[in-house]
Tab-separated table of C-alpha atoms in Angstrom:
chain	number	residue	atom	x	y	z
A	182	ASP	CA	0.000	0.000	0.000
A	183	THR	CA	1.570	3.293	-1.103
A	184	GLY	CA	-0.963	5.636	0.510
A	185	VAL	CA	-0.805	7.548	3.780
A	186	SER	CA	-0.771	5.132	6.711
A	187	GLN	CA	-1.870	5.948	10.257
A	188	ASN	CA	-1.523	3.856	13.384
A	189	PRO	CA	-3.324	2.929	15.477
A	190	ARG	CA	-6.728	3.143	13.828
A	191	HIS	CA	-8.498	3.328	17.175
A	192	LYS	CA	-7.312	4.296	20.637
A	193	ILE	CA	-9.285	4.302	23.869
A	194	THR	CA	-7.526	5.872	26.819
A	195	LYS	CA	-8.327	7.070	30.287
A	196	ARG	CA	-8.346	10.753	31.041
A	197	GLY	CA	-4.930	11.945	32.110
A	198	GLN	CA	-2.971	9.368	30.117
A	199	ASN	CA	-0.561	10.207	27.308
A	200	VAL	CA	-1.114	8.908	23.779
A	201	THR	CA	1.007	8.914	20.649
A	202	PHE	CA	-0.118	8.477	17.055
A	203	ARG	CA	2.021	7.730	14.040
A	204	CYS	CA	1.677	8.803	10.411
A	205	ASP	CA	3.638	7.441	7.469
A	206	PRO	CA	3.159	9.717	4.446
A	207	ILE	CA	3.471	8.838	0.784
A	208	SER	CA	7.196	8.294	0.412
A	209	GLU	CA	8.088	11.107	-1.977
A	210	HIS	CA	5.896	13.724	-0.263
A	211	ASN	CA	7.816	16.386	1.596
A	212	ARG	CA	4.815	18.040	3.248
A	213	LEU	CA	2.902	16.437	6.105
A	214	TYR	CA	-0.192	17.772	7.881
A	215	TRP	CA	-2.173	16.903	10.983
A	216	TYR	CA	-5.876	17.700	11.277
A	217	ARG	CA	-8.496	17.020	13.924
A	218	GLN	CA	-12.116	16.214	13.127
A	219	THR	CA	-14.972	16.072	15.589
A	220	LEU	CA	-18.332	14.490	14.854
A	221	GLY	CA	-20.359	16.340	12.247
A	222	GLN	CA	-17.625	18.860	11.497
A	223	GLY	CA	-14.992	19.260	8.833
A	224	PRO	CA	-11.331	18.667	9.688
A	225	GLU	CA	-9.464	21.498	11.415
A	226	PHE	CA	-5.807	22.188	10.749
A	227	LEU	CA	-3.407	21.484	13.616
A	228	THR	CA	0.127	21.674	12.228
A	229	TYR	CA	2.315	20.999	9.209
A	230	PHE	CA	5.848	20.025	8.328
A	231	GLN	CA	7.974	20.689	5.312
A	232	ASN	CA	10.531	17.901	5.465
A	233	GLU	CA	11.580	17.827	9.145
A	234	ALA	CA	10.745	21.479	9.870
A	235	GLN	CA	7.484	22.268	11.654
A	236	LEU	CA	6.412	25.449	9.883
A	237	GLU	CA	3.021	26.280	11.333
A	238	LYS	CA	0.963	25.389	14.390
A	239	SER	CA	-2.678	26.196	14.976
A	240	ARG	CA	-3.917	27.833	18.142
A	241	LEU	CA	-5.878	24.596	18.592
A	242	LEU	CA	-2.576	22.901	19.378
A	243	SER	CA	-2.304	23.484	23.096
A	244	ASP	CA	0.839	22.911	25.151
A	245	ARG	CA	-0.295	19.345	25.743
A	246	PHE	CA	0.118	18.557	22.052
A	247	SER	CA	3.436	17.997	20.340
A	248	ALA	CA	4.278	16.797	16.872
A	249	GLU	CA	7.563	15.667	15.401
A	250	ARG	CA	8.913	14.565	12.074
A	251	PRO	CA	12.495	13.722	13.005
A	252	LYS	CA	13.922	12.575	9.678
A	253	GLY	CA	11.454	14.153	7.323
A	254	SER	CA	9.653	10.859	6.819
A	255	PHE	CA	7.106	9.579	9.374
A	256	SER	CA	5.544	11.861	11.981
A	257	THR	CA	4.214	11.396	15.502
A	258	LEU	CA	1.552	13.369	17.328
A	259	GLU	CA	1.595	13.107	21.111
A	260	ILE	CA	-1.125	14.279	23.458
A	261	GLN	CA	-0.178	14.539	27.103
A	262	ARG	CA	-2.647	14.415	30.011
A	263	THR	CA	-5.569	13.653	27.712
A	264	GLU	CA	-8.942	15.276	28.357
A	265	GLN	CA	-12.390	14.196	27.232
A	266	GLY	CA	-12.442	17.125	24.833
A	267	ASP	CA	-9.525	15.537	22.964
A	268	SER	CA	-11.827	12.781	21.725
A	269	ALA	CA	-11.842	13.130	17.949
A	270	MET	CA	-10.549	11.676	14.699
A	271	TYR	CA	-6.946	12.686	14.064
A	272	LEU	CA	-6.141	12.791	10.366
A	273	CYS	CA	-2.775	12.939	8.682
A	274	ALA	CA	-2.242	14.120	5.114
A	275	SER	CA	0.739	14.503	2.836
A	276	SER	CA	1.487	16.350	-0.373
A	277	LEU	CA	4.274	17.469	-2.628
A	278	ASP	CA	5.560	21.017	-2.541
A	279	GLY	CA	5.021	21.535	-6.208
A	280	GLY	CA	2.844	24.493	-6.979
A	281	ARG	CA	-0.841	24.827	-7.641
A	282	ASP	CA	-1.675	21.300	-8.673
A	283	THR	CA	-0.560	19.478	-5.546
A	284	GLU	CA	-3.323	17.420	-4.029
A	285	ALA	CA	-3.448	16.478	-0.386
A	286	PHE	CA	-3.800	12.757	0.296
A	287	PHE	CA	-5.264	11.667	3.605
A	288	GLY	CA	-4.821	8.607	5.758
A	289	GLN	CA	-7.639	6.638	7.353
A	290	GLY	CA	-7.276	8.510	10.614
A	291	THR	CA	-6.858	7.557	14.254
A	292	ARG	CA	-10.059	7.639	16.284
A	293	LEU	CA	-9.284	8.702	19.877
A	294	THR	CA	-11.779	8.149	22.665
A	295	VAL	CA	-10.926	9.542	26.095
A	296	VAL	CA	-12.994	7.998	28.898
B	104	LYS	CA	-10.285	34.983	8.313
B	105	GLN	CA	-11.300	32.451	5.683
B	106	GLU	CA	-14.548	30.600	6.375
B	107	VAL	CA	-16.001	27.795	4.281
B	108	THR	CA	-19.689	26.915	4.347
B	109	GLN	CA	-21.486	23.988	2.752
B	110	ILE	CA	-25.193	23.884	2.124
B	111	PRO	CA	-27.206	21.758	2.629
B	112	ALA	CA	-25.841	19.858	5.625
B	113	ALA	CA	-27.702	16.744	4.509
B	114	LEU	CA	-29.386	15.632	1.321
B	115	SER	CA	-31.425	12.566	0.396
B	116	VAL	CA	-32.225	11.753	-3.231
B	117	PRO	CA	-33.550	8.775	-5.187
B	118	GLU	CA	-31.128	6.782	-7.280
B	119	GLY	CA	-30.541	8.167	-10.768
B	120	GLU	CA	-31.098	11.799	-9.867
B	121	ASN	CA	-28.591	14.499	-10.787
B	122	LEU	CA	-27.614	16.681	-7.855
B	123	VAL	CA	-25.562	19.721	-6.895
B	124	LEU	CA	-23.641	20.316	-3.687
B	125	ASN	CA	-22.702	23.862	-2.779
B	126	CYS	CA	-19.637	25.353	-1.154
B	127	SER	CA	-18.973	29.009	-0.403
B	128	PHE	CA	-15.912	30.764	0.986
B	129	THR	CA	-15.499	34.258	2.352
B	130	ASP	CA	-12.060	35.240	1.020
B	131	SER	CA	-11.596	34.933	-2.744
B	132	ALA	CA	-7.788	34.933	-2.433
B	133	ILE	CA	-7.437	31.166	-2.647
B	134	TYR	CA	-4.702	29.001	-4.130
B	135	ASN	CA	-6.952	26.107	-5.058
B	136	LEU	CA	-10.113	24.293	-3.982
B	137	GLN	CA	-10.434	20.579	-3.390
B	138	TRP	CA	-13.469	18.324	-3.043
B	139	PHE	CA	-13.240	15.201	-0.863
B	140	ARG	CA	-15.424	12.243	-0.072
B	141	GLN	CA	-15.550	10.719	3.400
B	142	ASP	CA	-17.244	7.433	4.257
B	143	PRO	CA	-18.382	6.929	7.879
B	144	GLY	CA	-15.449	6.458	10.234
B	145	LYS	CA	-12.940	6.676	7.403
B	146	GLY	CA	-10.386	9.126	6.086
B	147	LEU	CA	-10.817	11.496	3.166
B	148	THR	CA	-10.571	10.568	-0.493
B	149	SER	CA	-9.673	13.343	-2.895
B	150	LEU	CA	-12.187	13.722	-5.733
B	151	LEU	CA	-11.235	16.844	-7.647
B	152	LEU	CA	-8.824	19.743	-7.324
B	153	ILE	CA	-9.498	23.062	-9.073
B	154	GLN	CA	-6.695	25.567	-9.331
B	155	SER	CA	-7.621	29.206	-8.706
B	156	SER	CA	-7.136	29.992	-12.403
B	157	GLN	CA	-9.487	27.223	-13.532
B	158	ARG	CA	-13.265	27.272	-13.856
B	159	GLU	CA	-14.041	23.566	-13.631
B	160	GLN	CA	-12.726	20.023	-13.411
B	161	THR	CA	-14.389	16.769	-14.400
B	162	SER	CA	-13.868	13.179	-13.337
B	163	GLY	CA	-16.335	10.589	-14.525
B	164	ARG	CA	-19.799	11.497	-13.224
B	165	LEU	CA	-18.395	14.349	-11.151
B	166	ASN	CA	-17.985	17.943	-12.253
B	167	ALA	CA	-16.713	20.676	-9.983
B	168	SER	CA	-16.925	24.361	-10.840
B	169	LEU	CA	-15.251	27.362	-9.274
B	170	ASP	CA	-16.300	31.016	-9.319
B	171	LYS	CA	-13.561	32.651	-7.308
B	172	SER	CA	-14.918	36.181	-7.562
B	173	SER	CA	-18.213	35.213	-5.964
B	174	GLY	CA	-16.601	32.771	-3.526
B	175	ARG	CA	-18.514	29.722	-4.711
B	176	SER	CA	-17.925	26.183	-5.882
B	177	THR	CA	-20.363	23.467	-6.834
B	178	LEU	CA	-19.968	19.722	-7.123
B	179	TYR	CA	-22.312	18.200	-9.665
B	180	ILE	CA	-22.981	14.458	-9.456
B	181	ALA	CA	-24.708	12.941	-12.460
B	182	ALA	CA	-26.921	9.866	-12.330
B	183	SER	CA	-26.438	9.309	-8.618
B	184	GLN	CA	-25.981	5.770	-7.270
B	185	PRO	CA	-26.372	4.283	-3.758
B	186	GLY	CA	-22.578	3.915	-3.675
B	187	ASP	CA	-22.303	7.704	-3.820
B	188	SER	CA	-23.742	7.906	-0.304
B	189	ALA	CA	-21.099	9.600	1.832
B	190	THR	CA	-20.130	12.966	3.258
B	191	TYR	CA	-18.698	15.414	0.745
B	192	LEU	CA	-16.283	18.057	1.970
B	193	CYS	CA	-14.880	21.054	0.186
B	194	ALA	CA	-11.659	22.697	1.270
B	195	VAL	CA	-9.759	25.768	0.157
B	196	GLU	CA	-6.061	26.329	0.266
B	197	THR	CA	-5.270	29.896	1.219
B	198	SER	CA	-3.030	31.974	-0.985
B	199	SER	CA	0.024	31.355	1.148
B	200	ASN	CA	0.819	28.079	-0.656
B	201	THR	CA	1.439	26.243	2.559
B	202	GLY	CA	-0.941	23.499	1.508
B	203	LYS	CA	-3.008	24.163	4.621
B	204	LEU	CA	-6.672	23.432	3.934
B	205	ILE	CA	-9.711	25.097	5.457
B	206	PHE	CA	-12.723	22.816	5.332
B	207	GLY	CA	-16.442	23.252	5.253
B	208	GLN	CA	-18.554	21.151	7.584
B	209	GLY	CA	-19.605	18.817	4.797
B	210	THR	CA	-22.799	17.673	3.104
B	211	THR	CA	-23.985	14.170	3.971
B	212	LEU	CA	-25.565	12.583	0.933
B	213	GLN	CA	-27.877	9.601	0.961
B	214	VAL	CA	-28.864	8.047	-2.363
B	215	LYS	CA	-31.826	5.721	-1.954
B	216	PRO	CA	-32.173	2.659	-4.226
């Protein structure tokens, strides 16, 4: 499978625990994005990387959230001290930095439930 | 601040009907617009991308149009099928060319056999 891969697909955690999600983008894509989607809403931008550099972070990304892309390939998103309001689908996308015709390709998402 | 709105929020049609989904955005300074499909509990599948200089794009039974000056896009689905049932999302990339997408809330389509 050469698409965007996210693991795990589902995660149930107790409030206060830390969780980490992984995203493997399409191999030649140098841009990687994280979005969060709650029920009935469209995805909201969290952060993006160009190669290993994190270039933009949304105000939605509180201090409890951190994302890394250490070698410009896969990325991890960690949430510390999870809260019930963190329950959502976390989506990863990748694209090429190639001008106006660069589509974003999304993974299947990680569904987080905080109980 | 760019805002994207999709109307209606939900739509139910009989199989075979042609239909139009609407998307509007508040700031016409966009880089491109992309339409996605999302099945329940799944990720997003890209359907069509329209560059800001283009007026429309077609793929099979799908046709997407863009009127940047009025801040509108439509997704036309011809001869709808039950397999088209899904949520359709439009997203705009702002003019900064970061690739960051701003999404509408989606239109959930049900095509009844």
